Tab-separated table of C-alpha atoms and ligand atoms in Angstrom:
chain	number	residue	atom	x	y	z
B	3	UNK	CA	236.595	-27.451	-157.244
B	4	UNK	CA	233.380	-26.209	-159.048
B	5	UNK	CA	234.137	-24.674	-162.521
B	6	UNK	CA	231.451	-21.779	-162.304
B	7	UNK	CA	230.406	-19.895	-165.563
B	8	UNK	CA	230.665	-16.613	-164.336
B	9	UNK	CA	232.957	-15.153	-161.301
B	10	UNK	CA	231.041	-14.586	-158.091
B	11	UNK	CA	230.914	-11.607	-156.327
B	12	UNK	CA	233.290	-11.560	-152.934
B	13	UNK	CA	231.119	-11.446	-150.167
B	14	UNK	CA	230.578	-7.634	-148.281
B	15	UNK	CA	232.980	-7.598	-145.674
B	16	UNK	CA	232.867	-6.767	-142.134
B	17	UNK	CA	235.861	-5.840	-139.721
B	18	UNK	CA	236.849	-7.784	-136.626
B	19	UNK	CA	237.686	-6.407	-133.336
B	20	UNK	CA	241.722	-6.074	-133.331
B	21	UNK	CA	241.726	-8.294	-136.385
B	22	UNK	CA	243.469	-7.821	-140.307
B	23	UNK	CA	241.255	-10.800	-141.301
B	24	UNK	CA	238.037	-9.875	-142.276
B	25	UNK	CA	234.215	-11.498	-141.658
B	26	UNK	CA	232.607	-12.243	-145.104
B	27	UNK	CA	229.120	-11.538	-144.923
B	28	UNK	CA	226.224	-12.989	-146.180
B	29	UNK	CA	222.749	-13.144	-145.208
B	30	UNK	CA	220.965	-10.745	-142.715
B	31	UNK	CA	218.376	-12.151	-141.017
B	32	UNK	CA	216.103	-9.705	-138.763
B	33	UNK	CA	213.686	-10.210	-135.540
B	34	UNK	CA	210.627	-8.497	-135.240
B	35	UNK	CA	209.546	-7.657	-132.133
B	36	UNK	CA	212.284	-9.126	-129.747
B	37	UNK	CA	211.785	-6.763	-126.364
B	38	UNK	CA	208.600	-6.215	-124.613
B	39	UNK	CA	208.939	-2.401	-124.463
B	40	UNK	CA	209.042	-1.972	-128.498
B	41	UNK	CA	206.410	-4.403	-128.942
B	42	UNK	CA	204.313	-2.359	-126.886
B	43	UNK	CA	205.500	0.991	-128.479
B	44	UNK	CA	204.708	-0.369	-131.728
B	45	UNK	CA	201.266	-1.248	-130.612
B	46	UNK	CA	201.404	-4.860	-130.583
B	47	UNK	CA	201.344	-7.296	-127.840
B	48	UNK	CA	204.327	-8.447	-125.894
B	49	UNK	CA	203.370	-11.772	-124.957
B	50	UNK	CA	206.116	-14.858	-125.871
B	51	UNK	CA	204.695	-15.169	-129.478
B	52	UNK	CA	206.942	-16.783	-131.324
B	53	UNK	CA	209.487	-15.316	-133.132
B	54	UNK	CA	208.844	-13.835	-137.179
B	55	UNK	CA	211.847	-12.879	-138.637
B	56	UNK	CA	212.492	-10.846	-142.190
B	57	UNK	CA	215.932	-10.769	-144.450
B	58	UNK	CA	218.191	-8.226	-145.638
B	59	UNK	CA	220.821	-8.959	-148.033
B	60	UNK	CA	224.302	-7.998	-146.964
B	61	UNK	CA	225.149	-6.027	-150.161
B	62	UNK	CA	223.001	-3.200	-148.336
B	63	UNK	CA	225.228	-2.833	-145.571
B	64	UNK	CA	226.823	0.178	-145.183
B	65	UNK	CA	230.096	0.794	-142.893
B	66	UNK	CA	231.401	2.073	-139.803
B	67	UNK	CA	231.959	5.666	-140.486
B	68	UNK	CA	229.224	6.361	-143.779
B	69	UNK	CA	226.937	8.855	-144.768
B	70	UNK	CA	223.565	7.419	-144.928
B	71	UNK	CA	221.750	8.881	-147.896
B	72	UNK	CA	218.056	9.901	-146.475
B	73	UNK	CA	215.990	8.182	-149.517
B	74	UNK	CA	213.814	9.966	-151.172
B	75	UNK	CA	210.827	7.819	-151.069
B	76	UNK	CA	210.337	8.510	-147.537
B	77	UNK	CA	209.387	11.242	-145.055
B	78	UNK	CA	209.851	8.811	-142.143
B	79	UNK	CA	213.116	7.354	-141.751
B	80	UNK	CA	213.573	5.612	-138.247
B	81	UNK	CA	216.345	3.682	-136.700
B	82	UNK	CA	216.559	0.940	-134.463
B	83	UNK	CA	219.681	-0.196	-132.676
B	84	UNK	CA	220.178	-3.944	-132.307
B	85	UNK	CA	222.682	-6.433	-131.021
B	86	UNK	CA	224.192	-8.793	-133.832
B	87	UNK	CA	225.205	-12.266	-134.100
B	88	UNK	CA	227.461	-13.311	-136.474
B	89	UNK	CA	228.058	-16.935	-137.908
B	90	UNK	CA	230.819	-18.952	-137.729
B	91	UNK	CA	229.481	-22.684	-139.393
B	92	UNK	CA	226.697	-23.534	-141.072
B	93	UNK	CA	223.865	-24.867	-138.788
B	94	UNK	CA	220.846	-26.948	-140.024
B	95	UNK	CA	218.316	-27.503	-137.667
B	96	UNK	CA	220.351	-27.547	-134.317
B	97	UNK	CA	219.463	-27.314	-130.888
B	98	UNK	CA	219.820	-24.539	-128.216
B	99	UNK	CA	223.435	-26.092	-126.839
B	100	UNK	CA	224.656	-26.895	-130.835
B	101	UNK	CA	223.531	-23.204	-131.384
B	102	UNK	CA	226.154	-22.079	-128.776
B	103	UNK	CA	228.868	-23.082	-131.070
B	104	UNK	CA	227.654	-21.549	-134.340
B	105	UNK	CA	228.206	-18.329	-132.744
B	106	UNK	CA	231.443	-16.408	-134.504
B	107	UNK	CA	230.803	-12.949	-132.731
B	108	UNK	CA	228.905	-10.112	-131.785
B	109	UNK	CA	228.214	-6.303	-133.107
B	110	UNK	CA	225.914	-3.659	-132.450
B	111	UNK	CA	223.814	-2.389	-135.605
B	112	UNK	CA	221.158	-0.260	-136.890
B	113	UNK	CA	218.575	-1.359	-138.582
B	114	UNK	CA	217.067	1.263	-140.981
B	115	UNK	CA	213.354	1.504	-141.786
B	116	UNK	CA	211.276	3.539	-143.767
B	117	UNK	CA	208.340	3.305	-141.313
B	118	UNK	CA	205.530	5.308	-143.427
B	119	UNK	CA	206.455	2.813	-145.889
B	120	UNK	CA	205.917	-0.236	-143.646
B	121	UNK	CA	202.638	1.188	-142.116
B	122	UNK	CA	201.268	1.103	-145.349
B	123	UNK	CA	202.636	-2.382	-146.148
B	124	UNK	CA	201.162	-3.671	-142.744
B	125	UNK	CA	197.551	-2.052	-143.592
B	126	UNK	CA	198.016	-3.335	-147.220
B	127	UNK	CA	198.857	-6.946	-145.971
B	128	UNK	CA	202.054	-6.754	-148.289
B	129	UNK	CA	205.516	-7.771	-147.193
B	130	UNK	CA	207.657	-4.914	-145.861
B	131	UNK	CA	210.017	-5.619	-148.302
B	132	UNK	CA	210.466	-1.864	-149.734
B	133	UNK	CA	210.655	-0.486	-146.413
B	134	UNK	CA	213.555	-2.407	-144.699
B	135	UNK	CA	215.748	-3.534	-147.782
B	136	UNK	CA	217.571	-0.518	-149.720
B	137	UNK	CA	221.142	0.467	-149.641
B	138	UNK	CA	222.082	1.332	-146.090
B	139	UNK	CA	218.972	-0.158	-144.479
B	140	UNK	CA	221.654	-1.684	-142.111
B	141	UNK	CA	224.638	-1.079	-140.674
B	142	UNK	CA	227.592	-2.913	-138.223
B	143	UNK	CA	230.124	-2.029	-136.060
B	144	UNK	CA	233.012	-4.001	-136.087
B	145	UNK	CA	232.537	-7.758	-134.807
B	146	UNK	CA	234.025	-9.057	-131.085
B	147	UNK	CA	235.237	-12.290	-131.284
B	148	UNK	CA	233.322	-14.303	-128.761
B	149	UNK	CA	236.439	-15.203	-126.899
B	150	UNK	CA	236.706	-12.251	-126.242
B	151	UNK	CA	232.881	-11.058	-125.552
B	152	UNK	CA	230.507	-10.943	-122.709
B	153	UNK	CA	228.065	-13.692	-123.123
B	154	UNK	CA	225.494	-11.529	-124.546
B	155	UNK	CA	222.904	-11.644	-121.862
B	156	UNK	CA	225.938	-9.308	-119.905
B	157	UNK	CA	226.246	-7.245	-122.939
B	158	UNK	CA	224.287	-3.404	-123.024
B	159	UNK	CA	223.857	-1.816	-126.199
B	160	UNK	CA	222.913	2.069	-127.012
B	161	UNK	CA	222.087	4.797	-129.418
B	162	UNK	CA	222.703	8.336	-129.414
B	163	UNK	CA	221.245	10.604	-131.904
B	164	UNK	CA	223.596	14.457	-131.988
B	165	UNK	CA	224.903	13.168	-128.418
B	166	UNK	CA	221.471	12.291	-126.949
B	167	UNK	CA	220.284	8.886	-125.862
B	168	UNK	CA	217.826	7.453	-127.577
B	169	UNK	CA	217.989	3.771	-127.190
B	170	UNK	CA	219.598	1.955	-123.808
B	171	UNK	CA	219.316	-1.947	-122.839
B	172	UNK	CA	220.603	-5.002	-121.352
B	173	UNK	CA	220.204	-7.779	-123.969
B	174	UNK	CA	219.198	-9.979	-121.142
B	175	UNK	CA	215.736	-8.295	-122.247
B	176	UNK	CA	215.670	-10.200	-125.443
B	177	UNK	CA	212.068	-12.125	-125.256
B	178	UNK	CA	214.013	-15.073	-127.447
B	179	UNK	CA	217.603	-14.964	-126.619
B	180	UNK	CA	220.462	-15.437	-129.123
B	181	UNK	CA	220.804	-18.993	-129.159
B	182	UNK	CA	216.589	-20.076	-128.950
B	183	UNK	CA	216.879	-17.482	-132.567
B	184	UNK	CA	219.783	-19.153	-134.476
B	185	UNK	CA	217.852	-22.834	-133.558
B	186	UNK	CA	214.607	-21.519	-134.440
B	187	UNK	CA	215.734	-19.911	-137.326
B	188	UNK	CA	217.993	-23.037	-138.212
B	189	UNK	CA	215.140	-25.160	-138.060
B	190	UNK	CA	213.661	-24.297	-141.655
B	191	UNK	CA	216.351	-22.164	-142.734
B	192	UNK	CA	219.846	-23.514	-143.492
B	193	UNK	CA	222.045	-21.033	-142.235
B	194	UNK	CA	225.358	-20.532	-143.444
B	195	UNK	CA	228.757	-19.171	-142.155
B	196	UNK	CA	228.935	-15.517	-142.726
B	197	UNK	CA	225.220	-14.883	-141.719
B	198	UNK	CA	224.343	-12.247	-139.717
B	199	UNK	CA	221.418	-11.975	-137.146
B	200	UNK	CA	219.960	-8.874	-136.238
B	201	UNK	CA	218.606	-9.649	-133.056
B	202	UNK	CA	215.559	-6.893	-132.709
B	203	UNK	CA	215.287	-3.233	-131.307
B	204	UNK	CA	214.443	-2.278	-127.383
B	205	UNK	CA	212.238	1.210	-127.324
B	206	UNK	CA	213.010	4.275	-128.251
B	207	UNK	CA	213.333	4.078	-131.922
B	208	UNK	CA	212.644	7.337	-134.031
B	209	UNK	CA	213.254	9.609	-137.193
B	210	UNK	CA	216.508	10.250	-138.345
B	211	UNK	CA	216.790	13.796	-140.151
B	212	UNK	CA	219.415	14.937	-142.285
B	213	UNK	CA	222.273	16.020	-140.470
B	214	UNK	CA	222.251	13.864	-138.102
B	215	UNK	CA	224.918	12.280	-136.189
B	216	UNK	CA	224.226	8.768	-135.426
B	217	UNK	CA	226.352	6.689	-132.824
B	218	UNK	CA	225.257	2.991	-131.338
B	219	UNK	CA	227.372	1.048	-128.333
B	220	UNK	CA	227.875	-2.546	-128.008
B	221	UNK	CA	228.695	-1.916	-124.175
B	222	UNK	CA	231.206	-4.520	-122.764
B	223	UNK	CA	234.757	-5.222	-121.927
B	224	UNK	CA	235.792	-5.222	-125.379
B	225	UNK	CA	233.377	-2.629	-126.759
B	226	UNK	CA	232.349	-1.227	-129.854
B	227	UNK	CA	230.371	1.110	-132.190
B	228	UNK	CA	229.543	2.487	-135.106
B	229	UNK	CA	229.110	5.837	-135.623
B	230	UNK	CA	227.010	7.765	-139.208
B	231	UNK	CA	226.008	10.664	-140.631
B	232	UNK	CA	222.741	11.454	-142.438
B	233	UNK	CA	222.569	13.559	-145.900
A	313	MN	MN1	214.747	-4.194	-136.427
Protein backbone atom coordinates (compact mmCIF):
# COMPACT_ATOMS: atom_id res chain seq x y z
CA UNK A 1 0.00 0.00 0.00
CA UNK A 2 0.99 3.60 -1.09
CA UNK A 3 0.94 6.10 1.86
CA UNK A 4 -0.50 9.16 -0.19
CA UNK A 5 -0.24 12.76 1.31
CA UNK A 6 -3.55 13.78 0.72
CA UNK A 7 -6.92 11.53 0.35
CA UNK A 8 -8.04 11.05 -3.23
CA UNK A 9 -11.19 11.79 -4.47
CA UNK A 10 -13.59 8.47 -5.05
CA UNK A 11 -14.05 8.13 -8.52
CA UNK A 12 -17.77 9.52 -10.14
CA UNK A 13 -19.84 6.64 -10.16
CA UNK A 14 -22.00 5.10 -12.65
CA UNK A 15 -24.94 2.51 -12.09
CA UNK A 16 -25.06 -1.00 -13.52
CA UNK A 17 -27.93 -2.62 -15.13
CA UNK A 18 -29.74 -4.72 -12.18
CA UNK A 19 -26.61 -4.19 -10.13
CA UNK A 20 -25.97 -2.60 -6.17
CA UNK A 21 -22.26 -2.47 -7.17
CA UNK A 22 -21.37 0.46 -8.83
CA UNK A 23 -18.85 1.33 -12.08
CA UNK A 24 -16.15 3.85 -10.91
CA UNK A 25 -15.47 6.12 -13.57
CA UNK A 26 -12.64 7.67 -14.85
CA UNK A 27 -11.60 8.98 -18.06
CA UNK A 28 -13.96 9.90 -21.02
CA UNK A 29 -12.55 9.55 -24.09
CA UNK A 30 -14.66 10.92 -27.24
CA UNK A 31 -14.71 10.10 -31.22
CA UNK A 32 -15.07 12.64 -33.63
CA UNK A 33 -16.69 11.90 -36.52
CA UNK A 34 -17.56 8.10 -36.18
CA UNK A 35 -20.76 7.75 -38.81
CA UNK A 36 -20.75 8.83 -42.32
CA UNK A 37 -24.06 10.75 -42.10
CA UNK A 38 -22.71 13.31 -39.26
CA UNK A 39 -19.53 13.67 -40.93
CA UNK A 40 -21.28 14.82 -43.83
CA UNK A 41 -23.79 17.02 -41.81
CA UNK A 42 -20.98 18.60 -40.19
CA UNK A 43 -19.43 19.39 -43.48
CA UNK A 44 -16.54 17.21 -43.47
CA UNK A 45 -15.70 14.23 -45.44
CA UNK A 46 -16.74 10.73 -44.61
CA UNK A 47 -14.06 8.81 -46.01
CA UNK A 48 -12.19 6.01 -43.44
CA UNK A 49 -9.84 8.77 -42.02
CA UNK A 50 -8.58 7.65 -39.15
CA UNK A 51 -9.97 8.12 -36.03
CA UNK A 52 -9.19 11.73 -33.71
CA UNK A 53 -10.49 11.43 -30.50
CA UNK A 54 -10.87 14.33 -27.56
CA UNK A 55 -11.27 13.76 -23.51
CA UNK A 56 -13.70 14.64 -21.00
CA UNK A 57 -13.07 14.14 -17.46
CA UNK A 58 -15.65 12.09 -15.62
CA UNK A 59 -16.21 14.63 -12.79
CA UNK A 60 -18.49 16.40 -15.55
CA UNK A 61 -20.83 13.72 -15.80
CA UNK A 62 -24.06 14.31 -14.84
CA UNK A 63 -26.80 11.46 -14.01
CA UNK A 64 -29.68 9.64 -15.14
CA UNK A 65 -32.54 11.79 -14.20
CA UNK A 66 -30.64 15.68 -13.93
CA UNK A 67 -31.38 18.99 -14.88
CA UNK A 68 -28.85 20.18 -17.26
CA UNK A 69 -28.08 23.79 -16.53
CA UNK A 70 -28.12 25.64 -20.18
CA UNK A 71 -24.61 27.61 -19.64
CA UNK A 72 -24.53 30.85 -20.06
CA UNK A 73 -21.68 31.25 -22.36
CA UNK A 74 -23.58 29.84 -25.11
CA UNK A 75 -26.52 30.49 -27.45
CA UNK A 76 -25.96 27.11 -29.15
CA UNK A 77 -26.18 24.19 -27.06
CA UNK A 78 -26.44 20.86 -29.15
CA UNK A 79 -26.59 17.27 -28.22
CA UNK A 80 -25.39 14.25 -29.65
CA UNK A 81 -26.42 10.77 -28.61
CA UNK A 82 -23.71 8.12 -28.57
CA UNK A 83 -23.18 4.51 -27.67
CA UNK A 84 -20.61 3.95 -24.69
CA UNK A 85 -18.04 1.54 -23.83
CA UNK A 86 -17.03 1.06 -20.58
CA UNK A 87 -13.67 -0.52 -19.24
CA UNK A 88 -13.15 -3.35 -17.38
CA UNK A 89 -8.87 -3.76 -17.30
CA UNK A 90 -6.39 -1.68 -18.20
CA UNK A 91 -5.21 -2.18 -21.85
CA UNK A 92 -1.82 -0.94 -23.25
CA UNK A 93 -1.42 -1.22 -26.72
CA UNK A 94 -3.60 -4.37 -27.52
CA UNK A 95 -4.93 -5.76 -30.51
CA UNK A 96 -8.49 -5.94 -32.02
CA UNK A 97 -9.19 -9.69 -30.35
CA UNK A 98 -7.28 -8.49 -26.74
CA UNK A 99 -9.63 -5.41 -27.12
CA UNK A 100 -12.67 -7.78 -26.96
CA UNK A 101 -11.90 -8.55 -23.44
CA UNK A 102 -11.28 -5.05 -22.06
CA UNK A 103 -14.81 -4.45 -22.68
CA UNK A 104 -16.86 -4.14 -19.08
CA UNK A 105 -20.21 -2.84 -20.69
CA UNK A 106 -22.21 -0.69 -22.67
CA UNK A 107 -24.50 2.68 -22.20
CA UNK A 108 -26.07 5.11 -24.28
CA UNK A 109 -24.94 8.89 -23.63
CA UNK A 110 -25.12 12.38 -24.65
CA UNK A 111 -22.51 14.21 -25.40
CA UNK A 112 -23.04 17.99 -24.82
CA UNK A 113 -21.47 20.71 -26.97
CA UNK A 114 -21.49 24.22 -27.10
CA UNK A 115 -21.24 24.31 -30.92
CA UNK A 116 -20.89 28.30 -31.49
CA UNK A 117 -18.15 27.79 -29.18
CA UNK A 118 -16.41 25.02 -31.17
CA UNK A 119 -16.99 26.80 -34.58
CA UNK A 120 -15.00 29.43 -33.37
CA UNK A 121 -12.33 27.12 -31.89
CA UNK A 122 -12.18 25.21 -35.32
CA UNK A 123 -11.76 28.69 -37.35
CA UNK A 124 -9.32 29.83 -34.55
CA UNK A 125 -7.23 26.53 -34.86
CA UNK A 126 -7.61 26.20 -30.94
CA UNK A 127 -8.57 23.01 -29.18
CA UNK A 128 -12.30 22.65 -28.47
CA UNK A 129 -11.57 22.35 -25.10
CA UNK A 130 -14.19 25.10 -23.72
CA UNK A 131 -16.82 23.82 -25.82
CA UNK A 132 -17.10 20.06 -24.91
CA UNK A 133 -15.68 19.99 -21.23
CA UNK A 134 -18.01 21.84 -18.51
CA UNK A 135 -20.21 20.33 -15.94
CA UNK A 136 -22.81 18.20 -17.66
CA UNK A 137 -21.10 18.16 -21.06
CA UNK A 138 -21.89 14.36 -20.75
CA UNK A 139 -24.15 12.17 -19.54
CA UNK A 140 -24.83 7.99 -19.10
CA UNK A 141 -27.45 5.79 -18.71
CA UNK A 142 -26.93 3.04 -16.62
CA UNK A 143 -24.22 0.39 -17.91
CA UNK A 144 -25.33 -3.39 -19.39
CA UNK A 145 -23.07 -5.82 -18.43
CA UNK A 146 -21.77 -7.38 -21.59
CA UNK A 147 -23.03 -10.77 -20.60
CA UNK A 148 -25.83 -9.61 -20.80
CA UNK A 149 -25.64 -7.16 -24.04
CA UNK A 150 -26.06 -7.43 -27.72
CA UNK A 151 -22.70 -7.38 -29.27
CA UNK A 152 -22.87 -3.84 -30.13
CA UNK A 153 -22.95 -4.02 -33.86
CA UNK A 154 -26.86 -5.55 -32.94
CA UNK A 155 -27.36 -2.75 -30.60
CA UNK A 156 -29.71 0.62 -31.90
CA UNK A 157 -29.48 3.65 -30.01
CA UNK A 158 -31.95 6.90 -30.07
CA UNK A 159 -32.83 10.36 -28.98
CA UNK A 160 -35.96 12.04 -28.47
CA UNK A 161 -36.18 15.64 -27.79
CA UNK A 162 -40.20 16.57 -25.94
CA UNK A 163 -41.18 12.98 -27.45
CA UNK A 164 -39.78 13.56 -30.97
CA UNK A 165 -37.02 11.63 -32.65
CA UNK A 166 -34.17 13.21 -33.30
CA UNK A 167 -31.38 10.77 -33.51
CA UNK A 168 -31.97 6.82 -34.68
CA UNK A 169 -29.09 4.17 -35.63
CA UNK A 170 -27.72 0.80 -35.76
CA UNK A 171 -24.17 0.98 -34.32
CA UNK A 172 -23.21 -1.39 -37.03
CA UNK A 173 -22.79 2.20 -38.77
CA UNK A 174 -19.83 3.02 -36.67
CA UNK A 175 -16.96 3.85 -39.46
CA UNK A 176 -14.35 2.34 -36.60
CA UNK A 177 -16.16 -0.12 -34.55
CA UNK A 178 -15.79 -0.53 -30.76
CA UNK A 179 -12.99 -2.75 -30.55
CA UNK A 180 -10.59 -1.11 -33.79
CA UNK A 181 -11.26 2.35 -31.06
CA UNK A 182 -10.18 0.87 -27.67
CA UNK A 183 -6.83 -0.69 -29.78
CA UNK A 184 -6.29 2.42 -31.52
CA UNK A 185 -6.79 4.41 -28.69
CA UNK A 186 -4.71 1.86 -26.50
CA UNK A 187 -1.95 2.16 -28.72
CA UNK A 188 -0.55 5.62 -27.33
CA UNK A 189 -2.85 5.96 -24.59
CA UNK A 190 -2.75 3.65 -21.55
CA UNK A 191 -6.16 3.09 -20.75
CA UNK A 192 -7.32 2.21 -17.50
CA UNK A 193 -10.28 0.30 -15.87
CA UNK A 194 -13.09 2.64 -15.28
CA UNK A 195 -12.63 4.52 -18.67
CA UNK A 196 -15.31 5.35 -20.63
CA UNK A 197 -15.53 5.65 -24.51
CA UNK A 198 -17.90 7.72 -26.14
CA UNK A 199 -18.12 6.17 -29.31
CA UNK A 200 -19.36 9.27 -31.72
CA UNK A 201 -22.85 10.71 -32.81
CA UNK A 202 -25.00 9.42 -36.09
CA UNK A 203 -27.04 12.64 -37.67
CA UNK A 204 -29.44 14.51 -36.42
CA UNK A 205 -27.82 16.38 -33.68
CA UNK A 206 -29.31 19.89 -32.68
CA UNK A 207 -30.04 22.72 -30.03
CA UNK A 208 -31.31 21.92 -26.85
CA UNK A 209 -33.54 24.86 -25.35
CA UNK A 210 -34.56 25.29 -21.95
CA UNK A 211 -37.32 23.22 -21.08
CA UNK A 212 -36.56 20.60 -22.76
CA UNK A 213 -37.11 17.05 -22.15
CA UNK A 214 -34.30 14.97 -23.24
CA UNK A 215 -34.53 11.04 -23.50
CA UNK A 216 -31.73 8.65 -25.39
CA UNK A 217 -32.24 4.56 -25.93
CA UNK A 218 -29.64 2.02 -25.86
CA UNK A 219 -32.12 -0.34 -27.87
CA UNK A 220 -31.55 -4.10 -27.05
CA UNK A 221 -32.69 -7.01 -25.04
CA UNK A 222 -31.60 -5.56 -21.92
CA UNK A 223 -32.21 -1.88 -22.70
CA UNK A 224 -31.63 1.33 -21.30
CA UNK A 225 -31.78 5.18 -21.11
CA UNK A 226 -31.33 8.16 -19.70
CA UNK A 227 -33.68 10.63 -19.59
CA UNK A 228 -32.91 15.05 -18.64
CA UNK A 229 -34.29 18.12 -18.35
CA UNK A 230 -32.91 21.49 -19.48
CA UNK A 231 -33.08 24.84 -17.20
MN1 LIG B 1 -19.65 13.48 -29.73
Amino acid sequence: MNDWIIKSSIPVECDVLNESLQFPSRNIYCVGRNYRDHAIEMGGDPQREKPFFFQKTSDILIKNGSELLYPKDTSDLQYEVELVVAISKDAFKVGLHEAKNKVFGYAVGVDITKRDLQKISKNSGEPWFSAKVFYGSAMISDIVPKEDSYHPDDIKISLEVNGKRKQFTGCNKMIWNVFELISILSQTIPLKAGDLIFTGTPSGVGQLQKGDIIEAKLIQNNSTSLSFVVE
